[in-house]
Short mmCIF file of C-alpha atoms and ligand atoms in Angstrom, two decimals:
data_model
loop_
_atom_site.label_atom_id
_atom_site.label_comp_id
_atom_site.label_asym_id
_atom_site.label_seq_id
_atom_site.Cartn_x
_atom_site.Cartn_y
_atom_site.Cartn_z
CA MET A 715 -11.37 -19.80 -20.23
CA SER A 716 -10.72 -18.02 -16.79
CA LEU A 717 -8.81 -14.52 -16.88
CA LEU A 718 -8.46 -14.52 -13.37
CA PHE A 719 -6.24 -17.61 -13.41
CA SER A 720 -4.82 -17.03 -16.73
CA LYS A 721 -0.92 -15.71 -16.80
CA THR A 722 -0.36 -11.76 -17.91
CA THR A 723 2.26 -9.16 -17.86
CA LEU A 724 3.21 -6.47 -15.59
CA GLY A 725 5.68 -4.08 -17.16
CA SER A 726 8.53 -6.52 -18.02
CA LEU A 727 7.44 -9.39 -15.77
CA THR A 728 5.36 -12.11 -16.31
CA LEU A 729 2.67 -12.88 -13.82
CA GLN A 730 1.36 -16.60 -13.13
CA ASN A 731 -2.11 -15.27 -12.79
CA ARG A 732 -4.29 -11.81 -12.35
CA LEU A 733 -4.87 -12.29 -8.78
CA VAL A 734 -3.09 -9.73 -6.56
CA MET A 735 -2.34 -10.39 -2.62
CA ALA A 736 -3.49 -6.77 -1.28
CA PRO A 737 -1.09 -4.66 0.68
CA MET A 738 -1.91 -5.74 4.53
CA THR A 739 -0.22 -4.52 7.91
CA ARG A 740 0.20 -7.28 10.05
CA SER A 741 2.51 -5.98 12.80
CA ARG A 742 4.47 -9.22 13.25
CA ALA A 743 7.71 -7.26 13.12
CA PRO A 744 9.12 -6.74 16.57
CA GLY A 745 12.01 -4.14 16.09
CA ASN A 746 10.71 -3.29 12.88
CA ILE A 747 12.52 -6.02 11.28
CA PRO A 748 11.17 -8.77 9.31
CA ASN A 749 11.56 -12.36 10.21
CA ALA A 750 11.22 -16.05 9.73
CA LEU A 751 7.42 -15.97 10.67
CA MET A 752 7.04 -13.49 7.74
CA VAL A 753 8.70 -15.35 5.60
CA GLN A 754 6.55 -18.50 6.19
CA TYR A 755 3.59 -15.94 5.83
CA TYR A 756 4.27 -14.85 2.38
CA GLU A 757 5.60 -18.32 1.15
CA GLN A 758 2.18 -19.60 2.17
CA ARG A 759 0.66 -16.92 -0.28
CA ALA A 760 2.90 -17.13 -3.17
CA SER A 761 0.32 -18.54 -5.43
CA ALA A 762 -1.08 -15.34 -6.37
CA GLY A 763 0.47 -13.50 -9.32
CA LEU A 764 1.86 -10.68 -7.68
CA ILE A 765 2.14 -10.06 -3.72
CA ILE A 766 2.03 -6.54 -2.62
CA THR A 767 3.55 -6.56 0.90
CA GLU A 768 2.43 -4.88 4.07
CA GLY A 769 2.99 -0.89 4.47
CA THR A 770 6.98 -1.02 4.93
CA SER A 771 8.36 2.25 6.34
CA PRO A 772 11.24 3.96 4.31
CA SER A 773 12.30 5.56 7.10
CA PRO A 774 12.62 5.50 11.03
CA ASN A 775 10.19 9.03 10.59
CA GLY A 776 7.52 6.64 8.77
CA LEU A 777 7.10 4.05 11.34
CA GLY A 778 3.86 5.11 12.85
CA TYR A 779 2.52 1.72 13.81
CA ALA A 780 3.89 -0.76 16.25
CA ARG A 781 5.81 -3.56 14.89
CA ILE A 782 5.56 -2.60 10.99
CA PRO A 783 8.83 -3.29 9.34
CA GLY A 784 11.04 -1.16 7.60
CA ILE A 785 13.27 -1.19 4.81
CA PHE A 786 16.17 1.27 5.51
CA SER A 787 18.68 -0.75 7.70
CA ALA A 788 20.93 -3.66 6.54
CA ALA A 789 19.13 -6.02 8.98
CA GLN A 790 15.85 -5.42 7.41
CA LEU A 791 17.29 -5.87 4.09
CA ALA A 792 18.70 -9.27 4.76
CA GLU A 793 15.33 -10.64 5.91
CA TRP A 794 13.41 -8.96 2.66
CA LYS A 795 15.73 -10.94 0.73
CA LYS A 796 14.55 -14.13 2.54
CA ILE A 797 11.05 -13.21 1.74
CA ALA A 798 11.70 -12.27 -1.74
CA ASP A 799 13.44 -15.59 -2.17
CA ALA A 800 10.58 -17.62 -0.71
CA VAL A 801 8.04 -15.96 -2.78
CA HIS A 802 9.94 -16.34 -5.91
CA ALA A 803 10.48 -19.77 -5.62
CA LYS A 804 6.70 -20.42 -5.48
CA GLY A 805 6.20 -18.39 -8.37
CA ALA A 806 4.74 -15.08 -7.56
CA LYS A 807 6.25 -11.73 -8.32
CA ILE A 808 6.79 -9.32 -5.18
CA PHE A 809 6.29 -5.51 -4.70
CA VAL A 810 7.35 -3.63 -1.26
CA GLN A 811 4.44 -1.30 -0.19
CA LEU A 812 6.48 1.76 0.73
CA MET A 813 4.34 3.45 3.47
CA HIS A 814 5.20 6.24 5.43
CA CYS A 815 2.88 6.93 7.69
CA GLY A 816 3.54 10.90 8.37
CA ARG A 817 1.09 12.25 11.13
CA ILE A 818 -0.84 8.95 11.29
CA GLY A 819 1.17 7.49 14.28
CA HIS A 820 2.92 8.20 17.59
CA PRO A 821 6.17 8.82 19.31
CA LEU A 822 5.95 5.65 21.62
CA ASN A 823 5.79 3.37 17.92
CA LEU A 824 8.94 5.44 16.80
CA PRO A 825 12.53 4.42 17.39
CA ALA A 826 14.45 7.21 19.52
CA GLY A 827 15.41 10.13 17.37
CA ALA A 828 12.59 9.62 14.98
CA ARG A 829 10.03 12.51 14.69
CA LEU A 830 6.22 12.65 13.42
CA VAL A 831 6.33 14.68 10.49
CA ALA A 832 3.78 15.71 8.00
CA PRO A 833 2.82 18.58 5.28
CA SER A 834 1.45 20.92 7.80
CA ALA A 835 0.97 20.77 11.82
CA VAL A 836 -2.64 19.60 11.68
CA THR A 837 -3.44 16.85 13.89
CA ALA A 838 -5.18 13.78 12.91
CA ALA A 839 -8.62 13.14 14.52
CA GLY A 840 -8.49 9.86 16.32
CA GLU A 841 -6.24 7.33 18.23
CA MET A 842 -3.15 5.34 17.59
CA TYR A 843 -2.60 1.86 19.08
CA THR A 844 0.77 1.68 21.30
CA ASP A 845 2.42 -1.39 22.95
CA ALA A 846 3.47 0.80 25.88
CA GLU A 847 0.39 2.57 26.69
CA GLY A 848 -2.63 1.09 24.47
CA MET A 849 -4.67 3.85 22.60
CA LYS A 850 -3.26 7.26 22.41
CA PRO A 851 -4.78 10.44 20.62
CA HIS A 852 -2.76 11.40 17.53
CA PRO A 853 -0.14 13.91 18.67
CA ALA A 854 0.52 16.93 16.38
CA PRO A 855 3.12 16.52 13.72
CA GLN A 856 5.72 18.77 13.07
CA ALA A 857 5.24 20.65 9.70
CA MET A 858 8.01 19.56 7.03
CA THR A 859 10.51 22.02 6.03
CA GLU A 860 11.74 21.90 2.56
CA ALA A 861 15.21 20.36 3.62
CA ASP A 862 12.84 17.57 5.29
CA ILE A 863 10.94 17.08 2.07
CA LYS A 864 14.36 16.85 0.33
CA ALA A 865 15.47 14.22 2.78
CA THR A 866 12.34 12.31 2.67
CA ILE A 867 12.41 11.95 -0.98
CA GLU A 868 16.00 10.49 -0.50
CA GLU A 869 14.77 8.12 1.89
CA PHE A 870 12.25 6.84 -0.36
CA VAL A 871 14.66 6.48 -3.30
CA GLN A 872 17.19 4.31 -0.78
CA ALA A 873 14.26 2.30 0.26
CA ALA A 874 13.14 1.49 -3.15
CA LYS A 875 16.86 0.68 -4.01
CA ASN A 876 17.07 -1.39 -0.97
CA ALA A 877 13.85 -3.37 -2.15
CA ILE A 878 15.46 -4.33 -5.67
CA ALA A 879 18.84 -5.15 -4.09
CA ALA A 880 16.80 -7.52 -1.55
CA GLY A 881 15.54 -9.25 -4.81
CA CYS A 882 11.99 -7.52 -4.65
CA ASP A 883 10.42 -7.00 -8.25
CA GLY A 884 9.29 -3.50 -7.63
CA ILE A 885 7.70 -1.28 -5.01
CA GLU A 886 4.32 0.50 -4.59
CA LEU A 887 4.15 3.98 -3.47
CA HIS A 888 1.51 4.28 -0.59
CA GLY A 889 -0.42 7.18 -1.72
CA ALA A 890 -3.86 6.07 -0.14
CA ASN A 891 -5.54 5.77 3.18
CA GLY A 892 -4.54 9.02 4.96
CA TYR A 893 -0.47 8.41 4.92
CA LEU A 894 2.00 10.91 4.28
CA LEU A 895 1.51 10.95 0.38
CA GLU A 896 -2.13 11.39 0.42
CA GLN A 897 -1.70 14.06 3.54
CA PHE A 898 0.05 15.99 0.97
CA ILE A 899 -2.58 15.63 -1.64
CA ARG A 900 -5.62 16.63 0.34
CA PRO A 901 -6.51 19.96 1.42
CA ASN A 902 -7.55 19.18 4.77
CA SER A 903 -3.99 18.11 6.03
CA ASN A 904 -2.07 20.23 3.56
CA GLN A 905 -2.35 23.82 4.57
CA ARG A 906 1.26 24.76 3.21
CA THR A 907 1.50 28.38 1.31
CA ASP A 908 4.82 27.20 -0.30
CA ARG A 909 5.07 25.69 -3.76
CA TYR A 910 3.94 22.19 -2.16
CA GLY A 911 0.53 23.57 -0.91
CA GLY A 912 -2.46 25.39 -2.13
CA PRO A 913 -3.62 24.29 -5.86
CA ILE A 914 -3.71 20.86 -6.80
CA GLU A 915 -0.51 21.22 -8.85
CA ASN A 916 1.20 22.23 -5.73
CA ARG A 917 -0.46 19.42 -3.58
CA THR A 918 0.65 16.87 -5.73
CA ARG A 919 4.23 18.24 -6.11
CA PHE A 920 5.67 15.85 -3.50
CA VAL A 921 3.87 12.35 -4.86
CA LEU A 922 5.15 13.42 -8.34
CA GLU A 923 8.52 14.09 -7.35
CA VAL A 924 8.64 10.83 -5.15
CA ALA A 925 7.67 8.98 -7.96
CA GLU A 926 9.89 10.48 -10.43
CA ALA A 927 12.72 10.18 -8.22
CA LEU A 928 11.92 6.44 -7.99
CA ILE A 929 11.54 5.82 -11.43
CA LYS A 930 14.99 7.23 -12.13
CA ALA A 931 16.50 5.01 -9.48
CA ILE A 932 14.97 1.58 -10.13
CA GLY A 933 12.96 2.26 -13.67
CA LYS A 934 9.27 2.84 -14.35
CA ASP A 935 8.25 -0.98 -14.66
CA LYS A 936 9.41 -1.07 -11.07
CA VAL A 937 7.45 1.44 -9.64
CA GLY A 938 3.56 1.17 -9.12
CA ILE A 939 1.28 3.49 -6.85
CA ARG A 940 -1.79 2.93 -4.60
CA LEU A 941 -4.47 5.71 -4.47
CA SER A 942 -7.89 6.02 -2.59
CA PRO A 943 -9.92 8.89 -4.38
CA PHE A 944 -13.22 9.75 -1.98
CA GLY A 945 -11.25 7.68 0.58
CA VAL A 946 -11.82 9.22 4.36
CA PHE A 947 -9.65 6.76 6.41
CA ASN A 948 -7.05 8.59 8.90
CA ASP A 949 -9.25 11.92 9.21
CA MET A 950 -9.63 12.48 5.20
CA PRO A 951 -13.03 14.25 4.55
CA ALA A 952 -14.10 14.06 1.44
CA TYR A 953 -14.20 17.48 -0.32
CA GLU A 954 -15.71 19.45 -3.73
CA ALA A 955 -12.69 19.09 -6.15
CA MET A 956 -11.94 15.57 -5.40
CA THR A 957 -12.64 14.21 -8.85
CA ALA A 958 -10.91 17.22 -10.46
CA ASP A 959 -7.99 16.78 -8.25
CA TYR A 960 -7.41 13.00 -9.06
CA SER A 961 -8.12 13.50 -12.71
CA TYR A 962 -5.17 15.71 -12.72
CA LEU A 963 -3.15 13.14 -10.70
CA ALA A 964 -3.86 10.67 -13.09
CA GLU A 965 -3.03 12.39 -16.17
CA GLN A 966 0.69 13.21 -14.25
CA LEU A 967 0.97 9.91 -13.37
CA ASN A 968 0.47 8.61 -16.91
CA ALA A 969 2.88 11.01 -18.22
CA LEU A 970 5.61 9.53 -15.84
CA GLY A 971 4.53 6.23 -17.14
CA LEU A 972 4.40 4.47 -13.87
CA VAL A 973 3.57 0.41 -14.34
CA TYR A 974 0.48 0.55 -12.29
CA ILE A 975 -2.07 2.65 -10.53
CA HIS A 976 -3.96 0.59 -7.59
CA ILE A 977 -7.20 1.68 -6.66
CA VAL A 978 -8.49 1.12 -2.87
CA ASP A 979 -12.44 0.78 -2.54
CA HIS A 980 -13.12 0.35 1.37
CA SER A 981 -16.97 0.38 0.69
CA ALA A 982 -17.20 -3.08 1.61
CA MET A 983 -15.78 -2.33 5.16
CA GLY A 984 -18.29 0.24 5.89
CA ALA A 985 -16.34 3.15 4.23
CA PRO A 986 -18.27 5.45 1.88
CA PRO A 987 -18.79 4.44 -1.66
CA VAL A 988 -16.34 5.11 -4.26
CA PRO A 989 -18.12 6.54 -7.44
CA ASP A 990 -17.49 3.78 -10.45
CA SER A 991 -16.99 7.16 -12.45
CA ILE A 992 -13.64 7.77 -10.82
CA LYS A 993 -12.41 4.12 -11.58
CA THR A 994 -13.62 4.60 -15.12
CA MET A 995 -11.69 8.06 -15.38
CA PHE A 996 -8.43 6.28 -14.12
CA ARG A 997 -9.08 3.48 -16.91
CA SER A 998 -9.46 6.15 -19.80
CA VAL A 999 -6.41 8.60 -18.48
CA PHE A 1000 -4.05 5.82 -17.46
CA LYS A 1001 -2.36 3.86 -19.97
CA GLY A 1002 -0.35 1.34 -17.67
CA THR A 1003 -2.07 -1.42 -15.69
CA LEU A 1004 -4.89 -0.69 -13.62
CA ILE A 1005 -5.39 -2.81 -10.21
CA LEU A 1006 -8.63 -2.52 -8.67
CA SER A 1007 -9.46 -3.73 -5.07
CA GLY A 1008 -12.12 -4.06 -2.34
CA GLY A 1009 -14.79 -6.62 -1.44
CA TYR A 1010 -13.89 -8.85 -4.54
CA ASP A 1011 -15.14 -12.61 -4.77
CA ALA A 1012 -13.83 -15.08 -7.77
CA ALA A 1013 -16.86 -14.28 -9.68
CA ARG A 1014 -16.74 -10.43 -9.71
CA ALA A 1015 -12.96 -10.63 -10.32
CA GLU A 1016 -13.71 -12.64 -13.31
CA SER A 1017 -16.23 -10.23 -14.53
CA ASP A 1018 -14.68 -7.08 -14.10
CA LEU A 1019 -11.37 -8.25 -15.74
CA ALA A 1020 -13.85 -9.73 -18.96
CA VAL A 1021 -15.24 -6.38 -19.27
CA GLY A 1022 -11.95 -4.74 -19.09
CA LYS A 1023 -12.88 -2.45 -16.09
CA CYS A 1024 -8.97 -3.43 -14.65
CA ASP A 1025 -6.28 -5.37 -15.71
CA LEU A 1026 -5.48 -7.31 -12.22
CA VAL A 1027 -7.62 -7.77 -9.17
CA ALA A 1028 -6.24 -7.14 -5.66
CA VAL A 1029 -7.67 -9.27 -2.86
CA GLY A 1030 -7.16 -8.48 1.10
CA ARG A 1031 -8.84 -10.21 3.61
CA PRO A 1032 -9.55 -13.58 1.66
CA PHE A 1033 -5.85 -13.95 1.37
CA LEU A 1034 -5.31 -12.86 4.83
CA ALA A 1035 -7.37 -16.21 5.87
CA ASN A 1036 -6.72 -18.45 3.18
CA PRO A 1037 -2.98 -19.39 2.29
CA ASP A 1038 -4.27 -21.51 -0.71
CA LEU A 1039 -6.71 -18.90 -1.89
CA ILE A 1040 -6.10 -19.25 -5.62
CA ALA A 1041 -6.85 -23.11 -5.27
CA ARG A 1042 -10.01 -22.51 -3.19
CA TRP A 1043 -11.34 -19.91 -5.80
CA GLN A 1044 -10.28 -22.08 -8.80
CA SER A 1045 -12.02 -25.16 -7.25
CA GLY A 1046 -15.07 -23.57 -5.85
CA ALA A 1047 -14.27 -24.71 -2.39
CA GLU A 1048 -15.22 -23.30 0.88
CA VAL A 1049 -13.07 -20.37 2.19
CA ASN A 1050 -11.81 -19.59 5.80
CA ALA A 1051 -13.38 -16.54 7.42
CA PRO A 1052 -10.71 -13.86 8.74
CA ASP A 1053 -10.14 -13.57 12.33
CA PHE A 1054 -10.44 -9.71 12.81
CA ASN A 1055 -8.97 -10.26 16.58
CA THR A 1056 -5.74 -11.23 15.73
CA PHE A 1057 -5.05 -8.84 12.35
CA TYR A 1058 -2.50 -6.96 14.22
CA THR A 1059 -1.46 -9.15 17.46
CA PRO A 1060 2.13 -10.38 17.44
CA GLY A 1061 3.06 -14.38 16.81
CA PRO A 1062 1.70 -16.91 14.56
CA LYS A 1063 -2.03 -17.20 15.68
CA GLY A 1064 -4.31 -15.92 13.05
CA TYR A 1065 -1.39 -15.44 11.01
CA THR A 1066 0.49 -18.43 9.62
CA ASP A 1067 -2.06 -21.13 10.97
CA TYR A 1068 -5.17 -20.68 8.60
CA PRO A 1069 -5.34 -24.00 7.41
CA ALA A 1070 -4.73 -24.74 3.83
CA LEU A 1071 -7.18 -27.47 1.65
CA ASN A 1072 -5.11 -30.36 1.98
C1 FMN B 1101 -5.46 -6.30 8.26
C2 FMN B 1101 -5.38 -5.31 7.23
C3 FMN B 1101 -4.53 -4.41 7.02
C4 FMN B 1101 -3.98 -3.53 5.84
N1 FMN B 1101 -2.93 -2.85 5.54
C5 FMN B 1101 -2.87 -2.27 4.61
C6 FMN B 1101 -1.77 -1.63 4.18
O1 FMN B 1101 -0.72 -2.02 4.84
N2 FMN B 1101 -1.71 -0.75 3.20
C7 FMN B 1101 -2.89 -0.58 2.21
O2 FMN B 1101 -2.65 -0.11 1.59
N3 FMN B 1101 -3.86 -1.17 2.79
C8 FMN B 1101 -4.12 -2.02 3.88
N4 FMN B 1101 -5.49 -2.82 3.87
C9 FMN B 1101 -6.31 -2.57 2.93
C10 FMN B 1101 -6.36 -3.79 2.14
O3 FMN B 1101 -5.29 -3.78 1.00
C11 FMN B 1101 -7.56 -3.80 1.17
O4 FMN B 1101 -7.61 -2.70 0.21
C12 FMN B 1101 -8.77 -3.99 1.73
O5 FMN B 1101 -8.61 -5.05 3.04
C13 FMN B 1101 -10.16 -4.26 1.01
O6 FMN B 1101 -9.96 -5.68 0.20
P1 FMN B 1101 -10.77 -6.59 0.50
O7 FMN B 1101 -12.10 -6.21 0.47
O8 FMN B 1101 -10.25 -7.65 -0.35
O9 FMN B 1101 -10.09 -7.26 1.93
C14 FMN B 1101 -5.40 -3.40 5.04
C15 FMN B 1101 -6.65 -4.47 5.51
C16 FMN B 1101 -6.45 -5.25 6.35
C17 FMN B 1101 -7.66 -6.19 6.68
#
């Protein structure tokens, strides 16, 4: 009897199976507004238990990448509603990943009046793609004032309320992969000397305040978080106190009672390994649902569920390339390989045209 393909619960929700579609930025939202093509893409993949959407900005300031969607305007909300309806009609649940890019962005990708903000004015190494001028070095971000921090928390709250108003089942805070929340957690990007910087109690203050405000706004069963301990993406070097820092964060998130924690592991994509011990730590400290991700196939997903390493397994690239991944994994059929060249290009090619079995 397969655990992977059997029903389970997530907070007050029933999931049709334990396979989660991992959040994947696809840059198919010109003008930062979702559209019919995105409705079709998510609907095609709605045999998952849970779909976590691509990184979606809670505010104009958070739109670091070209053509990523937001969830702060009425026009965006109306389209998210269509996505939620289409996904629900096929039986999946849907959480919107709230991604504020912080210093990972470029003014050429931002709407008029928006600003590149971060905990400190520390420029990220590396480059950002822009539609207007191609690759550009990351510019220096502006250090957020206390007023900026307050306003940003309010933006997250409104975005979460919008997701629920659009009919989505919850939100995932993107606390991973070098974006704003992780920029606060990590000492290289957070060099503040106020109560949001310095010791880990201070560096986690922003993420915990956001999480708490969201719980208050939409309920703890509707708020999850993604974290990438030992992740180095977007200029986030490893450092001595990583395990201790994330153990503290795990305890605090457990106390808040979020519905899930979702751990990133990009070692299958060439990133440094994420020690098993940190996943075990999250498993023992956090009493809610634990989602693991990174390089899973059906056999490994089944065995990690069987030994109780996690409650749900999230899968990225296989879902990207196989709209009917569940049916394929269930029947042992061949899977389509992902086409890296069309991960972030506009239009249906490499997006909605991956063939299903029948
Ligand atoms: C095209 C692409 C876009 C991605 N965008 C996001 C994103 O918006 N938010 C996020 O948390 N992770 C993102 N990821 C990471 C995936 O969620 C996942 O962690 C990664 O693909 C590893 O899982 P896999 O081995 O099953 O593909 C992205 C990955 C890919 C391939």
